[in-house]
Coordinates of C-alpha atoms in Angstrom, one line a residue:
M209 CA 6.6 -145.4 62.2
S210 CA 6.0 -144.3 65.7
A211 CA 2.8 -142.9 66.9
S212 CA 4.3 -139.5 67.9
R213 CA 6.7 -137.3 66.0
A214 CA 10.4 -137.1 67.0
E215 CA 12.8 -134.4 66.1
P216 CA 13.1 -133.8 62.3
R217 CA 15.6 -136.1 60.6
P218 CA 18.3 -134.1 58.8
S219 CA 18.1 -136.4 55.7
A220 CA 14.4 -136.2 55.1
G221 CA 14.7 -133.8 52.2
S222 CA 17.0 -136.1 50.3
V223 CA 14.9 -139.1 51.2
L224 CA 11.9 -137.3 49.8
L225 CA 13.5 -136.2 46.6
A226 CA 14.8 -139.8 46.0
G227 CA 11.3 -141.2 46.7
L228 CA 9.7 -138.7 44.3
L229 CA 12.2 -139.4 41.5
A230 CA 11.7 -143.1 41.9
A231 CA 8.0 -142.7 41.8
G232 CA 8.2 -140.9 38.5
W233 CA 5.9 -138.0 38.9
S234 CA 4.3 -135.8 41.5
M235 CA 1.5 -133.3 41.6
A236 CA 0.4 -129.9 42.6
A237 CA -2.2 -129.0 45.2
G238 CA -3.9 -125.9 46.4
A239 CA -3.4 -124.5 49.9
Q240 CA -6.5 -124.0 52.1
A241 CA -7.3 -124.8 55.7
A242 CA -10.2 -127.2 55.4
A243 CA -12.2 -128.1 58.5
Q244 CA -11.4 -131.6 59.5
T245 CA -12.6 -133.7 62.5
F246 CA -11.3 -136.9 63.9
G247 CA -13.0 -139.8 65.5
P248 CA -13.3 -143.6 65.4
P249 CA -11.8 -145.3 62.3
V250 CA -14.2 -145.4 59.4
R251 CA -14.1 -147.3 56.1
L252 CA -14.9 -145.5 52.9
T253 CA -15.9 -148.5 50.9
P254 CA -19.5 -149.2 49.9
D255 CA -20.1 -151.8 52.6
A256 CA -19.2 -149.4 55.4
A257 CA -21.5 -149.1 58.4
V258 CA -22.9 -145.8 59.6
E259 CA -20.2 -143.6 61.3
T260 CA -21.1 -142.4 64.5
P261 CA -10.7 -104.2 52.5
A262 CA -8.3 -100.9 52.5
P263 CA -9.5 -97.8 50.5
P264 CA -8.2 -97.4 47.0
R265 CA -6.0 -94.5 45.8
P266 CA -8.1 -91.4 45.0
S267 CA -7.4 -91.6 41.3
A268 CA -8.7 -95.1 41.0
P269 CA -12.4 -96.2 40.9
A270 CA -13.7 -97.8 44.1
P271 CA -13.5 -101.6 43.7
V272 CA -16.7 -103.5 43.5
I273 CA -16.9 -105.6 46.6
V274 CA -18.6 -109.0 46.0
P275 CA -18.7 -111.5 48.8
A276 CA -16.5 -114.6 48.2
Y277 CA -18.0 -117.6 46.5
P278 CA -18.3 -120.3 47.5
P279 CA -18.6 -119.3 51.2
A280 CA -16.0 -120.7 53.6
V281 CA -17.1 -123.8 55.5
S282 CA -16.0 -123.3 59.2
P283 CA -17.2 -125.3 61.0
P284 CA -18.6 -127.9 58.5
P285 CA -22.3 -127.1 57.9
A286 CA -25.1 -129.6 57.2
V287 CA -24.3 -129.7 53.5
S288 CA -27.1 -132.0 52.3
P289 CA -30.9 -132.0 52.7
V290 CA -32.5 -135.0 54.2
V291 CA -34.0 -137.1 51.4
A292 CA -35.8 -139.9 53.2
R293 CA -36.1 -143.3 51.6
P294 CA -39.9 -144.0 51.3
S295 CA -40.0 -147.5 52.7
P296 CA -43.5 -148.4 51.6
V297 CA -42.4 -148.2 47.9
A298 CA -39.7 -150.8 48.5
R299 CA -42.2 -153.4 49.7
E300 CA -44.8 -152.9 46.9
P301 CA -44.7 -154.8 43.6
L302 CA -43.4 -152.7 40.7
G303 CA -45.3 -152.2 37.5
A304 CA -44.4 -150.5 34.2
P305 CA -41.5 -148.1 34.0
D306 CA -41.9 -144.4 34.1
P307 CA -42.6 -143.0 30.6
D308 CA -40.1 -140.2 30.9
G309 CA -37.1 -142.4 30.6
A310 CA -35.8 -141.1 27.2
G311 CA -32.4 -139.5 27.3
L312 CA -29.6 -138.2 25.1
L313 CA -26.9 -140.5 26.5
D314 CA -26.9 -144.3 26.3
G315 CA -24.6 -147.0 27.5
L316 CA -21.0 -145.8 28.4
Q317 CA -21.8 -142.3 27.4
G318 CA -24.3 -142.1 30.1
L319 CA -24.6 -144.2 33.3
G320 CA -25.2 -147.6 31.6
G321 CA -28.2 -149.3 30.1
D322 CA -30.3 -149.3 33.3
P323 CA -29.2 -146.7 35.7
W324 CA -32.3 -146.7 37.8
R325 CA -32.4 -150.5 38.4
G326 CA -33.7 -151.2 41.9
L327 CA -35.1 -147.7 42.4
G328 CA -38.8 -146.8 42.3
R329 CA -40.1 -143.5 40.9
A330 CA -41.3 -142.4 44.3
E331 CA -37.8 -142.8 45.6
L332 CA -36.1 -141.1 42.7
L333 CA -38.2 -137.9 42.3
P334 CA -37.0 -136.4 45.7
L335 CA -33.4 -137.2 44.8
I336 CA -33.7 -135.3 41.4
A337 CA -35.3 -132.3 43.1
A338 CA -32.5 -132.1 45.7
L339 CA -29.6 -132.1 43.3
P340 CA -27.2 -129.1 43.5
V341 CA -27.1 -126.4 40.8
D342 CA -24.7 -123.7 41.9
T343 CA -21.7 -125.8 42.7
P344 CA -18.2 -124.5 41.8
S345 CA -17.1 -128.0 40.9
P346 CA -16.7 -128.8 37.2
T347 CA -16.7 -132.5 38.0
V348 CA -19.9 -132.3 39.9
K349 CA -21.7 -130.4 37.2
A350 CA -20.4 -132.8 34.5
L351 CA -21.5 -135.9 36.4
E352 CA -24.9 -134.4 37.2
R353 CA -25.4 -133.5 33.6
R354 CA -24.7 -137.2 32.6
L355 CA -27.1 -138.4 35.3
L356 CA -29.9 -136.1 34.0
L357 CA -29.3 -136.9 30.3
S358 CA -28.9 -140.7 30.7
A359 CA -31.7 -142.8 29.3
G360 CA -33.4 -145.0 31.8
S361 CA -36.7 -145.3 33.6
P362 CA -37.4 -146.0 37.3
A363 CA -40.1 -148.5 38.0
V364 CA -43.6 -147.4 39.1
A365 CA -45.3 -149.2 42.0
T366 CA -48.6 -151.0 41.1
G367 CA -51.4 -148.6 41.9
E368 CA -49.1 -145.7 42.6
A369 CA -50.7 -142.3 42.1
P370 CA -49.2 -139.9 39.5
P371 CA -46.7 -137.6 41.1
P372 CA -47.3 -133.8 41.3
R373 CA -44.5 -133.3 38.8
R374 CA -43.3 -135.6 36.1
L375 CA -39.7 -137.0 36.1
G376 CA -39.1 -135.5 32.7
A377 CA -40.0 -132.0 33.8
L378 CA -37.8 -132.3 36.9
R379 CA -34.9 -133.4 34.7
I380 CA -35.4 -130.6 32.2
E381 CA -35.7 -128.0 35.0
K382 CA -32.6 -129.2 36.8
L383 CA -30.5 -129.2 33.6
A384 CA -31.6 -125.6 32.8
R385 CA -30.8 -124.4 36.3
L386 CA -27.5 -126.2 36.1
G387 CA -26.6 -123.9 33.2
D388 CA -27.2 -126.3 30.3
P389 CA -30.2 -124.9 28.4
A390 CA -29.1 -126.6 25.2
G391 CA -29.2 -130.0 26.8
A392 CA -32.5 -129.2 28.6
A393 CA -34.1 -128.1 25.3
E394 CA -32.9 -131.2 23.5
L395 CA -34.3 -133.4 26.3
A396 CA -37.6 -131.5 26.1
G397 CA -37.7 -132.3 22.4
R398 CA -37.5 -136.0 23.3
L399 CA -40.2 -135.6 26.0
P400 CA -42.7 -133.2 24.4
A401 CA -45.4 -133.8 27.0
A402 CA -43.2 -133.2 30.0
L403 CA -43.5 -129.4 29.8
A404 CA -47.1 -129.2 28.8
A405 CA -48.4 -128.9 32.3
D406 CA -45.3 -127.9 34.2
E407 CA -44.8 -124.1 34.1
P408 CA -41.8 -124.1 36.6
A409 CA -39.8 -126.3 34.2
A410 CA -40.9 -124.4 31.1
R411 CA -39.9 -121.1 32.7
A412 CA -36.6 -122.5 34.0
L413 CA -35.6 -123.5 30.5
T414 CA -36.7 -120.1 29.1
D415 CA -34.8 -118.2 31.8
A416 CA -31.6 -120.2 31.1
E417 CA -31.9 -119.4 27.4
L418 CA -32.4 -115.7 28.3
V419 CA -29.3 -115.6 30.5
R420 CA -27.2 -117.3 27.8
G421 CA -28.5 -115.0 25.1
G422 CA -29.6 -117.8 22.8
L423 CA -33.4 -117.5 23.2
D424 CA -35.4 -119.0 20.3
C425 CA -38.5 -116.9 20.6
P426 CA -41.0 -119.0 18.6
R427 CA -40.0 -122.1 20.4
A428 CA -40.1 -120.4 23.8
L429 CA -43.5 -118.8 23.2
A430 CA -44.8 -122.2 22.0
R431 CA -43.8 -123.9 25.2
G432 CA -45.7 -121.3 27.2
K433 CA -48.9 -121.3 25.2
S434 CA -50.8 -123.4 27.8
F435 CA -49.9 -121.1 30.7
T436 CA -51.6 -117.9 31.7
S437 CA -49.2 -116.1 34.0
A438 CA -47.9 -112.6 33.1
Y439 CA -44.4 -114.1 32.5
W440 CA -45.4 -115.3 29.0
A441 CA -47.1 -112.1 28.1
K442 CA -43.9 -110.1 29.0
L443 CA -41.8 -112.6 27.1
G444 CA -44.0 -112.0 24.0
L445 CA -43.5 -108.3 24.4
F446 CA -39.7 -108.8 24.7
C447 CA -39.6 -111.0 21.6
R448 CA -41.6 -108.5 19.5
A449 CA -39.4 -105.6 20.6
R450 CA -36.2 -107.7 19.8
S451 CA -37.5 -108.5 16.3
G452 CA -38.4 -104.9 15.6
D453 CA -42.2 -105.4 15.6
R454 CA -43.1 -101.9 16.8
A455 CA -46.9 -102.3 16.4
G456 CA -46.9 -105.6 18.3
T457 CA -44.7 -104.2 21.0
D458 CA -47.0 -101.2 21.5
E459 CA -50.0 -103.4 21.7
A460 CA -48.4 -105.7 24.3
L461 CA -47.2 -102.7 26.2
A462 CA -50.7 -101.3 26.4
V463 CA -51.9 -104.5 28.0
L464 CA -49.0 -104.5 30.5
R465 CA -49.7 -100.9 31.5
D466 CA -53.3 -101.8 32.3
S467 CA -52.6 -104.9 34.4
R468 CA -49.2 -104.4 36.1
R469 CA -48.5 -100.8 36.9
S470 CA -46.0 -101.5 39.6
D471 CA -44.0 -104.2 37.8
P472 CA -40.3 -103.2 37.4
F473 CA -40.5 -104.7 33.9
L474 CA -42.9 -102.0 32.8
P475 CA -40.4 -99.1 32.5
V476 CA -37.9 -101.4 30.8
A477 CA -40.6 -102.5 28.4
E478 CA -41.3 -98.8 27.6
A479 CA -37.6 -98.3 26.9
L480 CA -37.8 -101.3 24.5
A481 CA -40.7 -99.5 22.8
G482 CA -38.6 -96.3 22.3
A483 CA -39.1 -94.3 25.5
A484 CA -36.2 -93.0 27.5
P485 CA -34.5 -95.6 29.7
P486 CA -35.5 -95.4 33.4
P487 CA -32.8 -94.8 36.1
A488 CA -31.3 -98.2 36.9
R489 CA -31.5 -97.5 40.6
S490 CA -35.3 -97.2 40.3
L491 CA -35.6 -100.9 39.3
S492 CA -36.0 -103.7 41.7
L493 CA -33.6 -106.6 40.8
Q494 CA -34.8 -109.0 43.4
A495 CA -36.2 -112.3 42.1
D496 CA -39.9 -112.0 41.7
A497 CA -42.7 -114.3 40.6
D498 CA -42.5 -113.1 37.0
G499 CA -38.8 -113.6 36.4
L500 CA -35.5 -111.8 37.1
A501 CA -33.8 -113.4 34.1
L502 CA -36.4 -111.8 31.8
L503 CA -36.0 -108.4 33.4
L504 CA -32.2 -108.6 33.1
A505 CA -32.4 -109.7 29.4
A506 CA -34.7 -106.8 28.6
M507 CA -32.4 -104.4 30.4
R508 CA -29.5 -105.8 28.3
T509 CA -31.5 -105.3 25.1
A510 CA -32.5 -101.8 26.1
R511 CA -28.9 -100.9 27.1
I512 CA -29.8 -100.2 30.8
G513 CA -26.8 -100.9 33.1
V514 CA -26.9 -102.3 36.6
P515 CA -25.3 -100.3 39.4
P516 CA -22.7 -102.2 41.5
D517 CA -24.7 -101.9 44.7
R518 CA -27.8 -103.6 43.0
L519 CA -26.2 -106.9 42.1
P520 CA -28.5 -109.9 43.0
L521 CA -25.7 -111.8 44.7
D522 CA -27.9 -114.8 45.6
T523 CA -28.9 -115.5 42.0
L524 CA -25.7 -116.6 40.2
P525 CA -27.2 -117.0 36.7
A526 CA -28.5 -113.5 37.0
L527 CA -24.9 -112.3 37.6
A528 CA -24.0 -113.9 34.3
A529 CA -26.7 -111.9 32.5
I530 CA -25.3 -108.7 34.1
A531 CA -21.8 -109.6 33.1
T532 CA -22.9 -109.8 29.5
N533 CA -24.8 -106.4 29.6
P534 CA -22.6 -103.9 27.7
A535 CA -24.4 -101.0 29.4
T536 CA -23.1 -102.0 32.8
D537 CA -19.7 -100.5 33.8
P538 CA -16.8 -102.8 33.1
T539 CA -15.7 -103.1 36.7
T540 CA -19.1 -104.2 37.8
R541 CA -19.3 -106.6 34.9
A542 CA -16.0 -108.2 35.9
A543 CA -17.1 -108.6 39.5
A544 CA -20.4 -110.1 38.6
G545 CA -18.9 -112.3 35.9
E546 CA -16.2 -113.6 38.2
R547 CA -18.8 -114.7 40.7
A548 CA -20.9 -116.3 37.9
A549 CA -17.8 -118.0 36.5
A550 CA -17.0 -119.4 39.9
A551 CA -20.3 -121.3 39.7
L552 CA -19.6 -122.2 36.0
F553 CA -22.2 -120.0 34.4
L554 CA -19.4 -118.3 32.4
D555 CA -16.2 -119.9 31.1
A556 CA -12.6 -118.9 31.3
R557 CA -12.5 -117.2 27.9
Q558 CA -15.6 -115.1 28.8
L559 CA -14.0 -114.1 32.1
Q560 CA -10.7 -113.1 30.3
D561 CA -12.7 -110.9 28.0
L562 CA -14.3 -109.2 30.9
Y563 CA -10.9 -108.6 32.6
A564 CA -9.7 -107.0 29.4
Q565 CA -12.4 -104.3 29.5
V566 CA -11.7 -103.0 33.0
P567 CA -10.1 -99.6 32.8
A568 CA -6.8 -99.0 34.4
V569 CA -6.1 -95.6 35.9
G570 CA -2.7 -93.9 35.7
D571 CA 0.2 -96.2 36.3
E572 CA -1.9 -99.0 37.9
L573 CA -0.5 -101.6 35.6
L574 CA 3.0 -100.9 36.9
R575 CA 1.9 -101.0 40.5
V576 CA -0.3 -104.0 40.3
R577 CA 1.6 -105.9 43.1
D578 CA 1.1 -103.0 45.5
I579 CA -2.6 -102.9 44.6
A580 CA -2.9 -106.6 45.2
R581 CA -1.7 -106.1 48.8
R582 CA -4.7 -103.9 49.5
D583 CA -7.4 -105.5 47.3
R584 CA -7.7 -109.1 46.1
G585 CA -10.9 -108.6 44.1
A586 CA -11.9 -109.0 40.5
R587 CA -10.6 -105.6 39.5
T588 CA -7.1 -106.5 40.7
R589 CA -7.1 -109.7 38.8
A590 CA -8.2 -107.8 35.7
L591 CA -5.3 -105.4 36.1
V592 CA -2.9 -108.4 36.4
H593 CA -4.2 -109.8 33.1
Q594 CA -3.8 -106.5 31.4
A595 CA -0.3 -106.0 32.8
M596 CA 0.7 -109.4 31.5
A597 CA -0.6 -108.6 28.0
A598 CA 1.6 -105.4 28.0
A599 CA 4.7 -107.0 29.6
M600 CA 7.7 -107.8 27.4
D601 CA 10.4 -108.5 30.0
G602 CA 10.6 -112.2 30.8
R603 CA 11.2 -111.7 34.6
R604 CA 8.2 -109.4 34.8
R605 CA 6.0 -111.9 33.0
V606 CA 7.1 -114.6 35.5
A607 CA 6.3 -112.3 38.4
L608 CA 2.9 -111.4 37.0
A609 CA 2.0 -115.0 36.3
A610 CA 3.0 -115.9 39.8
L611 CA 0.7 -113.1 41.1
A612 CA -2.2 -114.3 39.0
V613 CA -1.8 -117.8 40.5
E614 CA -1.5 -116.4 44.0
L615 CA -4.8 -114.4 43.6
V616 CA -6.9 -117.5 42.8
D617 CA -8.9 -118.8 45.7
P618 CA -7.8 -122.4 46.2
R619 CA -11.4 -123.6 46.1
L620 CA -11.7 -122.2 42.6
R621 CA -8.6 -123.5 41.0
A622 CA -10.4 -126.3 39.0
G623 CA -12.9 -124.0 37.4
P624 CA -13.0 -120.9 35.0
V625 CA -11.4 -118.6 37.6
G626 CA -8.4 -120.9 37.8
G627 CA -8.5 -121.4 34.0
A628 CA -8.2 -117.7 33.4
A629 CA -5.0 -117.6 35.5
A630 CA -3.7 -120.7 33.8
G631 CA -4.1 -118.8 30.5
L632 CA -1.5 -116.4 31.8
L633 CA 0.8 -119.2 32.8
D634 CA 0.7 -120.5 29.2
G635 CA 2.8 -117.5 28.3
V636 CA 5.6 -118.5 30.7
S637 CA 8.1 -121.3 30.0
P638 CA 9.1 -123.7 32.8
T639 CA 12.7 -122.8 32.8
G640 CA 15.2 -122.1 35.6
D641 CA 14.2 -118.4 35.7
A642 CA 10.7 -119.5 36.8
A643 CA 11.8 -122.1 39.4
A644 CA 10.2 -120.2 42.3
L645 CA 6.9 -120.3 40.5
A646 CA 7.1 -124.1 39.7
P647 CA 5.2 -125.6 42.6
A648 CA 2.3 -123.2 42.4
A649 CA 2.1 -123.5 38.6
A650 CA 2.0 -127.3 38.9
R651 CA -0.8 -127.1 41.5
L652 CA -2.9 -124.9 39.2
Y653 CA -2.4 -127.0 36.1
Y654 CA -3.1 -130.2 37.9
A655 CA -6.3 -128.7 39.4
Q656 CA -7.3 -127.8 35.8
G657 CA -6.6 -131.4 34.7
R658 CA -3.9 -130.2 32.2
L659 CA -1.5 -133.0 33.0
D660 CA 1.2 -132.3 30.4
Q661 CA 1.8 -128.8 31.5
A662 CA 1.6 -129.8 35.2
R663 CA 4.3 -132.5 34.7
R664 CA 6.7 -130.0 33.1
W665 CA 6.3 -127.6 35.9
H666 CA 6.5 -130.4 38.5
D667 CA 9.7 -131.6 37.0
L668 CA 11.1 -128.1 37.3
A669 CA 10.0 -128.0 41.0
L670 CA 11.9 -131.3 41.6
R671 CA 15.0 -130.0 39.9
S672 CA 15.0 -126.8 41.8
G673 CA 15.3 -128.5 45.1
R674 CA 12.3 -126.8 46.8
S675 CA 11.6 -129.9 48.8
A676 CA 9.3 -128.4 51.5
D677 CA 6.9 -127.1 48.9
T678 CA 7.3 -129.8 46.3
A679 CA 6.6 -132.5 48.9
W680 CA 3.0 -131.5 49.0
L681 CA 2.7 -132.1 45.3
W682 CA 3.1 -135.9 45.5
P683 CA -0.5 -136.8 46.6
L684 CA -2.1 -134.7 44.0
A685 CA 0.3 -136.1 41.3
T686 CA -0.6 -139.6 42.4
V687 CA -4.3 -138.9 42.2
A688 CA -4.2 -137.1 38.8
M689 CA -1.9 -139.5 37.1
G690 CA -3.9 -142.6 38.1
Q691 CA -2.4 -145.7 36.6
G692 CA -0.4 -143.8 33.9
R693 CA 3.0 -142.3 34.5
S694 CA 2.6 -142.4 38.3
Q695 CA 3.2 -145.9 39.4
S696 CA 4.0 -144.7 42.9
S697 CA 0.4 -145.0 44.1
G698 CA 1.3 -148.4 45.6
D699 CA 4.8 -147.5 46.7
P700 CA 5.1 -147.4 50.5
A701 CA 8.5 -145.7 50.2
A702 CA 7.1 -142.8 48.3
L703 CA 4.2 -142.5 50.7
S704 CA 6.6 -142.6 53.7
A705 CA 9.0 -140.0 52.1
W706 CA 6.1 -137.6 51.4
L707 CA 4.7 -138.0 54.9
D708 CA 8.1 -137.4 56.6
E709 CA 8.5 -134.1 54.8
A710 CA 4.9 -133.0 55.0
L711 CA 4.8 -133.5 58.8
R712 CA 8.1 -131.8 59.4
G713 CA 7.3 -128.9 61.7
A714 CA 3.6 -129.1 60.8
D715 CA 1.1 -127.2 62.9
T716 CA -2.4 -128.5 63.6
P717 CA -4.0 -127.1 60.4
A718 CA -1.2 -128.6 58.3
R719 CA -1.6 -131.9 60.0
N720 CA -5.3 -131.8 59.3
R721 CA -4.6 -131.2 55.6
V722 CA -2.2 -134.2 55.6
V723 CA -4.8 -136.4 57.1
G724 CA -7.3 -135.2 54.5
Q725 CA -4.9 -136.1 51.8
L726 CA -4.5 -139.6 53.2
A727 CA -8.2 -140.1 53.2
L728 CA -8.4 -138.9 49.6
L729 CA -5.5 -141.1 48.5
Q730 CA -7.1 -144.1 50.2
A731 CA -10.4 -143.5 48.4
T732 CA -8.7 -143.8 45.0
G733 CA -7.0 -147.1 45.9
V734 CA -3.7 -146.1 47.6
A735 CA -2.9 -148.4 50.5
V736 CA -2.5 -146.4 53.7
P737 CA -1.1 -148.6 56.4
D738 CA -2.4 -148.3 60.0
E739 CA 1.0 -147.0 61.2
V740 CA 0.8 -144.2 58.7
W741 CA -2.6 -143.1 60.0
M742 CA -1.4 -143.3 63.6
T743 CA 1.7 -141.2 62.8
A744 CA -0.2 -138.6 60.9
T745 CA -2.9 -138.2 63.6
D746 CA -0.7 -138.7 66.7
G747 CA -2.6 -141.9 67.5
A748 CA -6.2 -140.6 66.8
G749 CA -6.7 -142.8 63.8
P750 CA -8.5 -142.2 60.5
P751 CA -11.0 -139.3 60.2
S752 CA -14.7 -140.0 60.9
G753 CA -17.7 -138.9 58.9
S754 CA -19.9 -138.7 61.9
E755 CA -19.1 -135.0 62.5
A756 CA -18.6 -133.9 58.9
G757 CA -22.0 -132.1 58.9
V758 CA -23.8 -134.4 56.5
D759 CA -27.1 -136.2 56.8
P760 CA -26.3 -139.6 58.4
A761 CA -29.1 -141.3 56.5
L762 CA -27.6 -140.2 53.2
W763 CA -24.2 -141.2 54.4
Q764 CA -25.5 -144.8 54.9
R765 CA -27.7 -144.8 51.9
L766 CA -24.7 -144.0 49.6
G767 CA -22.9 -147.2 50.8
D768 CA -26.1 -149.3 50.5
A769 CA -26.7 -148.1 46.9
A770 CA -23.2 -148.8 45.8
A771 CA -23.1 -152.2 47.5
G772 CA -26.3 -153.1 45.7
G773 CA -24.9 -151.9 42.3
R774 CA -27.6 -149.2 42.0
I775 CA -25.5 -146.8 39.9
G776 CA -28.1 -144.1 39.4
E777 CA -29.0 -144.0 43.1
T778 CA -25.3 -144.0 44.0
V779 CA -24.6 -141.0 41.8
A780 CA -27.7 -139.0 42.9
V781 CA -26.9 -139.5 46.6
A782 CA -23.3 -138.7 46.0
L783 CA -24.1 -135.4 44.3
I784 CA -26.5 -134.5 47.2
L785 CA -23.8 -135.2 49.8
L786 CA -21.4 -133.0 47.9
G787 CA -24.1 -130.3 47.7
E788 CA -23.6 -126.7 46.5
A789 CA -20.2 -126.5 48.3
G790 CA -18.4 -129.1 46.2
P791 CA -15.4 -131.2 46.9
A792 CA -12.9 -128.3 47.3
T793 CA -14.8 -126.8 50.2
L794 CA -16.1 -129.8 52.1
P795 CA -14.1 -131.8 54.7
P796 CA -12.0 -134.3 52.7
V797 CA -13.6 -137.3 54.4
V798 CA -16.9 -136.5 52.7
T799 CA -15.3 -136.4 49.2
A800 CA -13.4 -139.5 50.0
R801 CA -16.6 -141.4 51.0
V802 CA -18.2 -140.2 47.8
A803 CA -15.2 -141.1 45.6
A804 CA -14.8 -144.6 47.1
N805 CA -18.5 -145.4 46.3
L806 CA -18.4 -144.0 42.8
K807 CA -15.3 -146.1 42.1
A808 CA -17.2 -149.2 43.5
V809 CA -19.9 -148.8 40.8
G810 CA -17.4 -148.4 38.0
L811 CA -17.1 -144.6 37.8
E812 CA -13.4 -144.4 38.7
P813 CA -12.6 -141.4 36.4
D814 CA -15.3 -139.3 38.0
A815 CA -14.1 -140.4 41.5
R816 CA -10.5 -139.5 40.7
A817 CA -11.5 -136.1 39.3
L818 CA -13.5 -135.3 42.5
V819 CA -10.5 -136.3 44.6
R820 CA -8.2 -134.2 42.4
E821 CA -10.4 -131.1 43.0
A822 CA -10.5 -131.7 46.7
M823 CA -6.7 -132.4 46.9
A824 CA -5.9 -129.2 45.0
A825 CA -7.5 -127.2 47.7
I826 CA -5.6 -128.6 50.7
A827 CA -2.3 -129.9 49.4
G828 CA 0.0 -127.1 50.3
P829 CA 2.6 -126.3 53.1
A830 CA 0.7 -123.2 54.2
A831 CA -3.0 -122.5 54.5
Q832 CA -4.5 -119.8 52.3
A833 CA -7.6 -118.5 53.9
P834 CA -10.1 -116.9 51.6
N835 CA -10.0 -113.1 51.7
P836 CA -13.4 -111.7 52.5
T837 CA -12.9 -109.1 49.8
A838 CA -11.4 -111.4 47.3
E839 CA -14.4 -111.8 45.1

């Protein structure tokens, strides 16, 4: 291949189709303009060195505008905190292991028999504290959960002073904030001393149970018995009111009145005791020292709704509590629930249930396409779901399914928001009448990891001859299929055929997405020859991580940990590099670096899943910029 592009070859489409059919299968990918920088060539392997809205119709309710989540990354920000490696620990002799090494996962279920080999406790604790919690990536959350639940103890340096917070307490708190109160509670049962002197961890677990609605009052009150803050007194009042203990509620309320007259929990507590509910707008819903989750759980129990302009947008678990409050109006619940689902605090089924409750006005279900041109928010997606439930005509169902897929932000295709749209696709058959929908349907199903459905729609896309769109599916197919049906991962002809079609008439953003795909393919083991890099980049070479907005010390530390076989450290540093943004939002070179190192320590399925999420956000012939009113 030449280093610069010539005029498009007339037979590229047929070459592409032949290459794809010979390869066996292809895959679907999302369309998004991801920020991508170029620089000196860089290896992704573990031994790499450091690289230098319009107004609605009068008859319809005003849409609830919730800022998009996750936020767009342009230009790439500093996505990871600096977690310095404390060099003195590495030089000191190590003593007994940390006592908080119990876990729920052992061996292959977790991260092996000794995930913290080679890492001291003083090095590990800052890593655990820096792990992300609000990421929209299902793969990141699943991998982080395995890390926190895996059995294994770091070594403690001889003479090392006890840390301010125990490892067990940090693990429990992080699991709770991640949205896994059940796992956190079970781990706390294995480490009964971990919460005894750590109120932040005890409260984080209790808050997570309050948000989920599965609070075990006796157990929660028992874990707080050694603490004296007002949080636990208010929790006791809430539990008494919920159980119908009127005398106990009145007694606790009298104490609260005497001590905390300005607390927003007080009028809600009075409503729990039988008084008239306070106006919702009079309540402060900003996180305070005594607990937003407890306040929202009490409002839910007292049937006090939350106005749309009072949503605590920076606290995603709180939005899940609001979404499950039946006293809040359905449109606000859907908007809050969609943002919470984007960060995996609600699942696709819960989101679909919220969509079903949004009221339609007049003939809105018949005009949903026109409405979508003006508003791409949660209410519009809810109307699409309701229109699909009412539609009987096959062509209309195909059109509505296509609209549902179109309205999903590419960065959210792998999670519950994409899963809700995939639920509508399940009602459409991959036949000739739906050929125009096939590439987008395959992209969504592959992003969801639903490979059988994706293959059927991808086959339809290949048969329909939509080569320009279908070409962009090949890298995603290669990644998702792994070593199964797709044997094309090492086929230079298939790679060349895809590249020819993908670069045909490509503008700069499209070329950047192609280069990102190449980096992701290479990270999963696909050989990318030098001439392919030069062709795709007009001679600039592979992308560099030096300007990707990450901490260079972490960038190097990831490779060092993987090269040394330190699996726990590799995973922890990888998760911090991915940060709250997740693989679908970051520059592809960051995800590629992470995936290559995870693969090097034996975590190839996790690496491939991360690459699949990233690929699904960029593998499309046209960029789809997030709409600022879409969420």
